[in-house]
């Protein structure tokens, strides 16, 4: 329903599927990195760590998508 429509909005706005896939991959990678660092440093994760992972993933996605704007990305 509505969730699927929201998921496809970047494609409808002209973002290339490759740039979108790369952005999702990098966001996933940064979340895994934050989780591993939290596991090593504090033995797990808290709500603050989850919030930091979300913010880092969003920053990586926005940077990736903006870097691809107007390029052959």
PDB file of N, CA and C in Angstrom:
ATOM      1  N   UNK A   1       0.787  -1.171   0.000  1.00  0.00           N
ATOM      2  CA  UNK A   1       0.000   0.000   0.000  1.00  0.00           C
ATOM      3  C   UNK A   1       0.844   1.257   0.000  1.00  0.00           C
ATOM      4  N   UNK A   2       0.584   2.081   0.995  1.00  0.00           N
ATOM      5  CA  UNK A   2       1.246   3.383   1.083  1.00  0.00           C
ATOM      6  C   UNK A   2       2.746   3.249   1.317  1.00  0.00           C
ATOM      7  N   UNK A   3       3.143   2.242   2.079  1.00  0.00           N
ATOM      8  CA  UNK A   3       4.565   2.061   2.357  1.00  0.00           C
ATOM      9  C   UNK A   3       5.342   1.773   1.083  1.00  0.00           C
ATOM     10  N   UNK A   4       4.805   0.957   0.210  1.00  0.00           N
ATOM     11  CA  UNK A   4       5.478   0.655  -1.046  1.00  0.00           C
ATOM     12  C   UNK A   4       5.562   1.894  -1.928  1.00  0.00           C
ATOM     13  N   UNK A   5       4.535   2.711  -1.911  1.00  0.00           N
ATOM     14  CA  UNK A   5       4.558   3.941  -2.695  1.00  0.00           C
ATOM     15  C   UNK A   5       5.666   4.859  -2.192  1.00  0.00           C
ATOM     16  N   UNK A   6       5.797   4.982  -0.891  1.00  0.00           N
ATOM     17  CA  UNK A   6       6.844   5.815  -0.309  1.00  0.00           C
ATOM     18  C   UNK A   6       8.220   5.267  -0.671  1.00  0.00           C
ATOM     19  N   UNK A   7       8.374   3.961  -0.685  1.00  0.00           N
ATOM     20  CA  UNK A   7       9.664   3.347  -1.013  1.00  0.00           C
ATOM     21  C   UNK A   7      10.086   3.648  -2.452  1.00  0.00           C
ATOM     22  N   UNK A   8       9.129   3.846  -3.342  1.00  0.00           N
ATOM     23  CA  UNK A   8       9.452   4.099  -4.741  1.00  0.00           C
ATOM     24  C   UNK A   8       9.503   5.582  -5.094  1.00  0.00           C
ATOM     25  N   UNK A   9       9.266   6.468  -4.148  1.00  0.00           N
ATOM     26  CA  UNK A   9       9.296   7.900  -4.435  1.00  0.00           C
ATOM     27  C   UNK A   9      10.629   8.382  -5.003  1.00  0.00           C
ATOM     28  N   UNK A  10      11.782   7.916  -4.496  1.00  0.00           N
ATOM     29  CA  UNK A  10      13.036   8.380  -5.109  1.00  0.00           C
ATOM     30  C   UNK A  10      13.135   8.028  -6.592  1.00  0.00           C
ATOM     31  N   UNK A  11      12.632   6.869  -6.986  1.00  0.00           N
ATOM     32  CA  UNK A  11      12.664   6.495  -8.399  1.00  0.00           C
ATOM     33  C   UNK A  11      11.764   7.405  -9.221  1.00  0.00           C
ATOM     34  N   UNK A  12      10.634   7.788  -8.649  1.00  0.00           N
ATOM     35  CA  UNK A  12       9.707   8.653  -9.361  1.00  0.00           C
ATOM     36  C   UNK A  12      10.265  10.064  -9.509  1.00  0.00           C
ATOM     37  N   UNK A  13      11.195  10.435  -8.614  1.00  0.00           N
ATOM     38  CA  UNK A  13      11.758  11.785  -8.675  1.00  0.00           C
ATOM     39  C   UNK A  13      12.973  11.863  -9.600  1.00  0.00           C
ATOM     40  N   UNK A  14      13.298  10.784 -10.275  1.00  0.00           N
ATOM     41  CA  UNK A  14      14.376  10.808 -11.243  1.00  0.00           C
ATOM     42  C   UNK A  14      15.704  10.259 -10.753  1.00  0.00           C
ATOM     43  N   UNK A  15      15.762   9.726  -9.553  1.00  0.00           N
ATOM     44  CA  UNK A  15      16.998   9.130  -9.056  1.00  0.00           C
ATOM     45  C   UNK A  15      17.202   7.798  -9.764  1.00  0.00           C
ATOM     46  N   UNK A  16      18.420   7.563 -10.217  1.00  0.00           N
ATOM     47  CA  UNK A  16      18.679   6.316 -10.947  1.00  0.00           C
ATOM     48  C   UNK A  16      18.597   5.120 -10.000  1.00  0.00           C
ATOM     49  N   UNK A  17      18.163   3.990 -10.495  1.00  0.00           N
ATOM     50  CA  UNK A  17      18.096   2.788  -9.658  1.00  0.00           C
ATOM     51  C   UNK A  17      19.463   2.393  -9.103  1.00  0.00           C
ATOM     52  N   UNK A  18      20.533   2.621  -9.882  1.00  0.00           N
ATOM     53  CA  UNK A  18      21.883   2.300  -9.407  1.00  0.00           C
ATOM     54  C   UNK A  18      22.256   3.171  -8.212  1.00  0.00           C
ATOM     55  N   UNK A  19      22.004   4.475  -8.299  1.00  0.00           N
ATOM     56  CA  UNK A  19      22.324   5.386  -7.192  1.00  0.00           C
ATOM     57  C   UNK A  19      21.514   5.027  -5.958  1.00  0.00           C
ATOM     58  N   UNK A  20      20.265   4.664  -6.155  1.00  0.00           N
ATOM     59  CA  UNK A  20      19.408   4.292  -5.029  1.00  0.00           C
ATOM     60  C   UNK A  20      19.897   3.005  -4.379  1.00  0.00           C
ATOM     61  N   UNK A  21      20.261   2.013  -5.195  1.00  0.00           N
ATOM     62  CA  UNK A  21      20.781   0.753  -4.653  1.00  0.00           C
ATOM     63  C   UNK A  21      22.094   0.985  -3.913  1.00  0.00           C
ATOM     64  N   UNK A  22      22.961   1.811  -4.477  1.00  0.00           N
ATOM     65  CA  UNK A  22      24.228   2.122  -3.821  1.00  0.00           C
ATOM     66  C   UNK A  22      23.996   2.831  -2.495  1.00  0.00           C
ATOM     67  N   UNK A  23      23.049   3.749  -2.470  1.00  0.00           N
ATOM     68  CA  UNK A  23      22.737   4.470  -1.233  1.00  0.00           C
ATOM     69  C   UNK A  23      22.237   3.515  -0.157  1.00  0.00           C
ATOM     70  N   UNK A  24      21.359   2.578  -0.535  1.00  0.00           N
ATOM     71  CA  UNK A  24      20.864   1.601   0.435  1.00  0.00           C
ATOM     72  C   UNK A  24      21.984   0.691   0.933  1.00  0.00           C
ATOM     73  N   UNK A  25      22.853   0.267   0.024  1.00  0.00           N
ATOM     74  CA  UNK A  25      23.979  -0.593   0.409  1.00  0.00           C
ATOM     75  C   UNK A  25      24.919   0.110   1.379  1.00  0.00           C
ATOM     76  N   UNK A  26      25.246   1.358   1.087  1.00  0.00           N
ATOM     77  CA  UNK A  26      26.137   2.106   1.969  1.00  0.00           C
ATOM     78  C   UNK A  26      25.472   2.390   3.320  1.00  0.00           C
ATOM     79  N   UNK A  27      24.178   2.667   3.313  1.00  0.00           N
ATOM     80  CA  UNK A  27      23.469   2.893   4.572  1.00  0.00           C
ATOM     81  C   UNK A  27      23.469   1.629   5.425  1.00  0.00           C
ATOM     82  N   UNK A  28      23.273   0.493   4.788  1.00  0.00           N
ATOM     83  CA  UNK A  28      23.321  -0.781   5.502  1.00  0.00           C
ATOM     84  C   UNK A  28      24.712  -1.012   6.086  1.00  0.00           C
ATOM     85  N   UNK A  29      25.737  -0.729   5.272  1.00  0.00           N
ATOM     86  CA  UNK A  29      27.119  -0.929   5.724  1.00  0.00           C
ATOM     87  C   UNK A  29      27.449  -0.058   6.924  1.00  0.00           C
ATOM     88  N   UNK A  30      26.991   1.177   6.915  1.00  0.00           N
ATOM     89  CA  UNK A  30      27.282   2.065   8.049  1.00  0.00           C
ATOM     90  C   UNK A  30      26.541   1.596   9.301  1.00  0.00           C
ATOM     91  N   UNK A  31      25.349   1.048   9.149  1.00  0.00           N
ATOM     92  CA  UNK A  31      24.624   0.502  10.306  1.00  0.00           C
ATOM     93  C   UNK A  31      25.352  -0.704  10.888  1.00  0.00           C
ATOM     94  N   UNK A  32      25.870  -1.566  10.029  1.00  0.00           N
ATOM     95  CA  UNK A  32      26.634  -2.721  10.489  1.00  0.00           C
ATOM     96  C   UNK A  32      27.892  -2.253  11.209  1.00  0.00           C
ATOM     97  N   UNK A  33      28.552  -1.241  10.660  1.00  0.00           N
ATOM     98  CA  UNK A  33      29.760  -0.702  11.287  1.00  0.00           C
ATOM     99  C   UNK A  33      29.457  -0.130  12.668  1.00  0.00           C
ATOM    100  N   UNK A  34      28.396   0.638  12.786  1.00  0.00           N
ATOM    101  CA  UNK A  34      28.012   1.203  14.087  1.00  0.00           C
ATOM    102  C   UNK A  34      27.699   0.081  15.071  1.00  0.00           C
ATOM    103  N   UNK A  35      27.013  -0.953  14.629  1.00  0.00           N
ATOM    104  CA  UNK A  35      26.678  -2.082  15.506  1.00  0.00           C
ATOM    105  C   UNK A  35      27.926  -2.807  15.986  1.00  0.00           C
ATOM    106  N   UNK A  36      28.883  -2.997  15.091  1.00  0.00           N
ATOM    107  CA  UNK A  36      30.129  -3.683  15.480  1.00  0.00           C
ATOM    108  C   UNK A  36      30.943  -2.861  16.467  1.00  0.00           C
ATOM    109  N   UNK A  37      31.020  -1.565  16.225  1.00  0.00           N
ATOM    110  CA  UNK A  37      31.749  -0.695  17.148  1.00  0.00           C
ATOM    111  C   UNK A  37      31.065  -0.698  18.512  1.00  0.00           C
ATOM    112  N   UNK A  38      29.741  -0.626  18.529  1.00  0.00           N
ATOM    113  CA  UNK A  38      29.008  -0.651  19.803  1.00  0.00           C
ATOM    114  C   UNK A  38      29.226  -1.973  20.531  1.00  0.00           C
ATOM    115  N   UNK A  39      29.242  -3.059  19.787  1.00  0.00           N
ATOM    116  CA  UNK A  39      29.464  -4.370  20.397  1.00  0.00           C
ATOM    117  C   UNK A  39      30.846  -4.433  21.041  1.00  0.00           C
ATOM    118  N   UNK A  40      31.854  -3.909  20.346  1.00  0.00           N
ATOM    119  CA  UNK A  40      33.218  -3.933  20.876  1.00  0.00           C
ATOM    120  C   UNK A  40      33.384  -2.971  22.048  1.00  0.00           C
ATOM    121  N   UNK A  41      32.801  -1.785  21.943  1.00  0.00           N
ATOM    122  CA  UNK A  41      33.029  -0.748  22.949  1.00  0.00           C
ATOM    123  C   UNK A  41      32.199  -0.934  24.217  1.00  0.00           C
ATOM    124  N   UNK A  42      30.922  -1.278  24.055  1.00  0.00           N
ATOM    125  CA  UNK A  42      30.046  -1.352  25.232  1.00  0.00           C
ATOM    126  C   UNK A  42      29.338  -2.688  25.376  1.00  0.00           C
ATOM    127  N   UNK A  43      29.676  -3.638  24.532  1.00  0.00           N
ATOM    128  CA  UNK A  43      29.113  -4.976  24.670  1.00  0.00           C
ATOM    129  C   UNK A  43      27.686  -5.127  24.174  1.00  0.00           C
ATOM    130  N   UNK A  44      27.226  -4.230  23.357  1.00  0.00           N
ATOM    131  CA  UNK A  44      25.865  -4.303  22.819  1.00  0.00           C
ATOM    132  C   UNK A  44      25.446  -2.934  22.315  1.00  0.00           C
ATOM    133  N   UNK A  45      24.162  -2.715  22.263  1.00  0.00           N
ATOM    134  CA  UNK A  45      23.700  -1.418  21.804  1.00  0.00           C
ATOM    135  C   UNK A  45      22.520  -0.945  22.639  1.00  0.00           C
ATOM    136  N   UNK A  46      22.347   0.371  22.637  1.00  0.00           N
ATOM    137  CA  UNK A  46      21.271   1.013  23.384  1.00  0.00           C
ATOM    138  C   UNK A  46      20.430   1.820  22.398  1.00  0.00           C
ATOM    139  N   UNK A  47      19.452   2.481  22.898  1.00  0.00           N
ATOM    140  CA  UNK A  47      18.638   3.356  22.054  1.00  0.00           C
ATOM    141  C   UNK A  47      19.457   4.478  21.447  1.00  0.00           C
ATOM    142  N   UNK A  48      20.433   4.970  22.204  1.00  0.00           N
ATOM    143  CA  UNK A  48      21.303   6.020  21.677  1.00  0.00           C
ATOM    144  C   UNK A  48      22.116   5.509  20.493  1.00  0.00           C
ATOM    145  N   UNK A  49      22.576   4.282  20.574  1.00  0.00           N
ATOM    146  CA  UNK A  49      23.347   3.685  19.472  1.00  0.00           C
ATOM    147  C   UNK A  49      22.445   3.506  18.254  1.00  0.00           C
ATOM    148  N   UNK A  50      21.224   3.065  18.480  1.00  0.00           N
ATOM    149  CA  UNK A  50      20.290   2.915  17.352  1.00  0.00           C
ATOM    150  C   UNK A  50      20.007   4.262  16.695  1.00  0.00           C
ATOM    151  N   UNK A  51      19.855   5.303  17.506  1.00  0.00           N
ATOM    152  CA  UNK A  51      19.645   6.644  16.968  1.00  0.00           C
ATOM    153  C   UNK A  51      20.837   7.124  16.171  1.00  0.00           C
ATOM    154  N   UNK A  52      22.037   6.848  16.680  1.00  0.00           N
ATOM    155  CA  UNK A  52      23.251   7.231  15.957  1.00  0.00           C
ATOM    156  C   UNK A  52      23.356   6.474  14.640  1.00  0.00           C
ATOM    157  N   UNK A  53      23.003   5.195  14.649  1.00  0.00           N
ATOM    158  CA  UNK A  53      23.044   4.396  13.418  1.00  0.00           C
ATOM    159  C   UNK A  53      22.055   4.945  12.396  1.00  0.00           C
ATOM    160  N   UNK A  54      20.876   5.326  12.840  1.00  0.00           N
ATOM    161  CA  UNK A  54      19.865   5.881  11.938  1.00  0.00           C
ATOM    162  C   UNK A  54      20.353   7.192  11.333  1.00  0.00           C
ATOM    163  N   UNK A  55      20.929   8.056  12.158  1.00  0.00           N
ATOM    164  CA  UNK A  55      21.418   9.334  11.664  1.00  0.00           C
ATOM    165  C   UNK A  55      22.564   9.139  10.672  1.00  0.00           C
ATOM    166  N   UNK A  56      23.485   8.241  10.986  1.00  0.00           N
ATOM    167  CA  UNK A  56      24.613   7.967  10.094  1.00  0.00           C
ATOM    168  C   UNK A  56      24.119   7.406   8.765  1.00  0.00           C
ATOM    169  N   UNK A  57      23.151   6.499   8.822  1.00  0.00           N
ATOM    170  CA  UNK A  57      22.599   5.916   7.593  1.00  0.00           C
ATOM    171  C   UNK A  57      21.912   6.976   6.744  1.00  0.00           C
ATOM    172  N   UNK A  58      21.177   7.854   7.382  1.00  0.00           N
ATOM    173  CA  UNK A  58      20.490   8.914   6.638  1.00  0.00           C
ATOM    174  C   UNK A  58      21.486   9.867   5.986  1.00  0.00           C
ATOM    175  N   UNK A  59      22.550  10.216   6.718  1.00  0.00           N
ATOM    176  CA  UNK A  59      23.575  11.096   6.153  1.00  0.00           C
ATOM    177  C   UNK A  59      24.245  10.448   4.952  1.00  0.00           C
ATOM    178  N   UNK A  60      24.587   9.168   5.077  1.00  0.00           N
ATOM    179  CA  UNK A  60      25.236   8.452   3.971  1.00  0.00           C
ATOM    180  C   UNK A  60      24.314   8.377   2.768  1.00  0.00           C
ATOM    181  N   UNK A  61      23.047   8.099   3.000  1.00  0.00           N
ATOM    182  CA  UNK A  61      22.099   8.026   1.876  1.00  0.00           C
ATOM    183  C   UNK A  61      21.968   9.371   1.181  1.00  0.00           C
ATOM    184  N   UNK A  62      21.807  10.436   1.958  1.00  0.00           N
ATOM    185  CA  UNK A  62      21.643  11.759   1.356  1.00  0.00           C
ATOM    186  C   UNK A  62      22.898  12.195   0.600  1.00  0.00           C
ATOM    187  N   UNK A  63      24.073  11.891   1.165  1.00  0.00           N
ATOM    188  CA  UNK A  63      25.314  12.238   0.475  1.00  0.00           C
ATOM    189  C   UNK A  63      25.464  11.450  -0.823  1.00  0.00           C
ATOM    190  N   UNK A  64      25.122  10.172  -0.787  1.00  0.00           N
ATOM    191  CA  UNK A  64      25.238   9.334  -1.981  1.00  0.00           C
ATOM    192  C   UNK A  64      24.277   9.808  -3.069  1.00  0.00           C
ATOM    193  N   UNK A  65      23.047  10.068  -2.686  1.00  0.00           N
ATOM    194  CA  UNK A  65      22.059  10.492  -3.674  1.00  0.00           C
ATOM    195  C   UNK A  65      22.379  11.877  -4.224  1.00  0.00           C
ATOM    196  N   UNK A  66      22.883  12.776  -3.380  1.00  0.00           N
ATOM    197  CA  UNK A  66      23.223  14.116  -3.877  1.00  0.00           C
ATOM    198  C   UNK A  66      24.473  14.086  -4.745  1.00  0.00           C
ATOM    199  N   UNK A  67      25.398  13.169  -4.473  1.00  0.00           N
ATOM    200  CA  UNK A  67      26.596  13.047  -5.307  1.00  0.00           C
ATOM    201  C   UNK A  67      26.238  12.545  -6.694  1.00  0.00           C
ATOM    202  N   UNK A  68      25.183  11.780  -6.802  1.00  0.00           N
ATOM    203  CA  UNK A  68      24.772  11.235  -8.088  1.00  0.00           C
ATOM    204  C   UNK A  68      23.909  12.171  -8.907  1.00  0.00           C
ATOM    205  N   UNK A  69      23.472  13.289  -8.311  1.00  0.00           N
ATOM    206  CA  UNK A  69      22.613  14.234  -9.032  1.00  0.00           C
ATOM    207  C   UNK A  69      23.335  14.804 -10.234  1.00  0.00           C
ATOM    208  N   UNK A  70      22.760  14.665 -11.387  1.00  0.00           N
ATOM    209  CA  UNK A  70      23.303  15.275 -12.606  1.00  0.00           C
ATOM    210  C   UNK A  70      24.481  14.520 -13.204  1.00  0.00           C
ATOM    211  N   UNK A  71      24.882  13.421 -12.605  1.00  0.00           N
ATOM    212  CA  UNK A  71      25.984  12.635 -13.148  1.00  0.00           C
ATOM    213  C   UNK A  71      25.432  11.399 -13.849  1.00  0.00           C
ATOM    214  N   UNK A  72      26.319  10.658 -14.464  1.00  0.00           N
ATOM    215  CA  UNK A  72      25.925   9.411 -15.127  1.00  0.00           C
ATOM    216  C   UNK A  72      25.873   8.282 -14.126  1.00  0.00           C
ATOM    217  N   UNK A  73      25.505   8.558 -12.945  1.00  0.00           N
ATOM    218  CA  UNK A  73      25.466   7.662 -11.784  1.00  0.00           C
ATOM    219  C   UNK A  73      24.371   6.659 -12.009  1.00  0.00           C
TER     220      UNK A  73
END
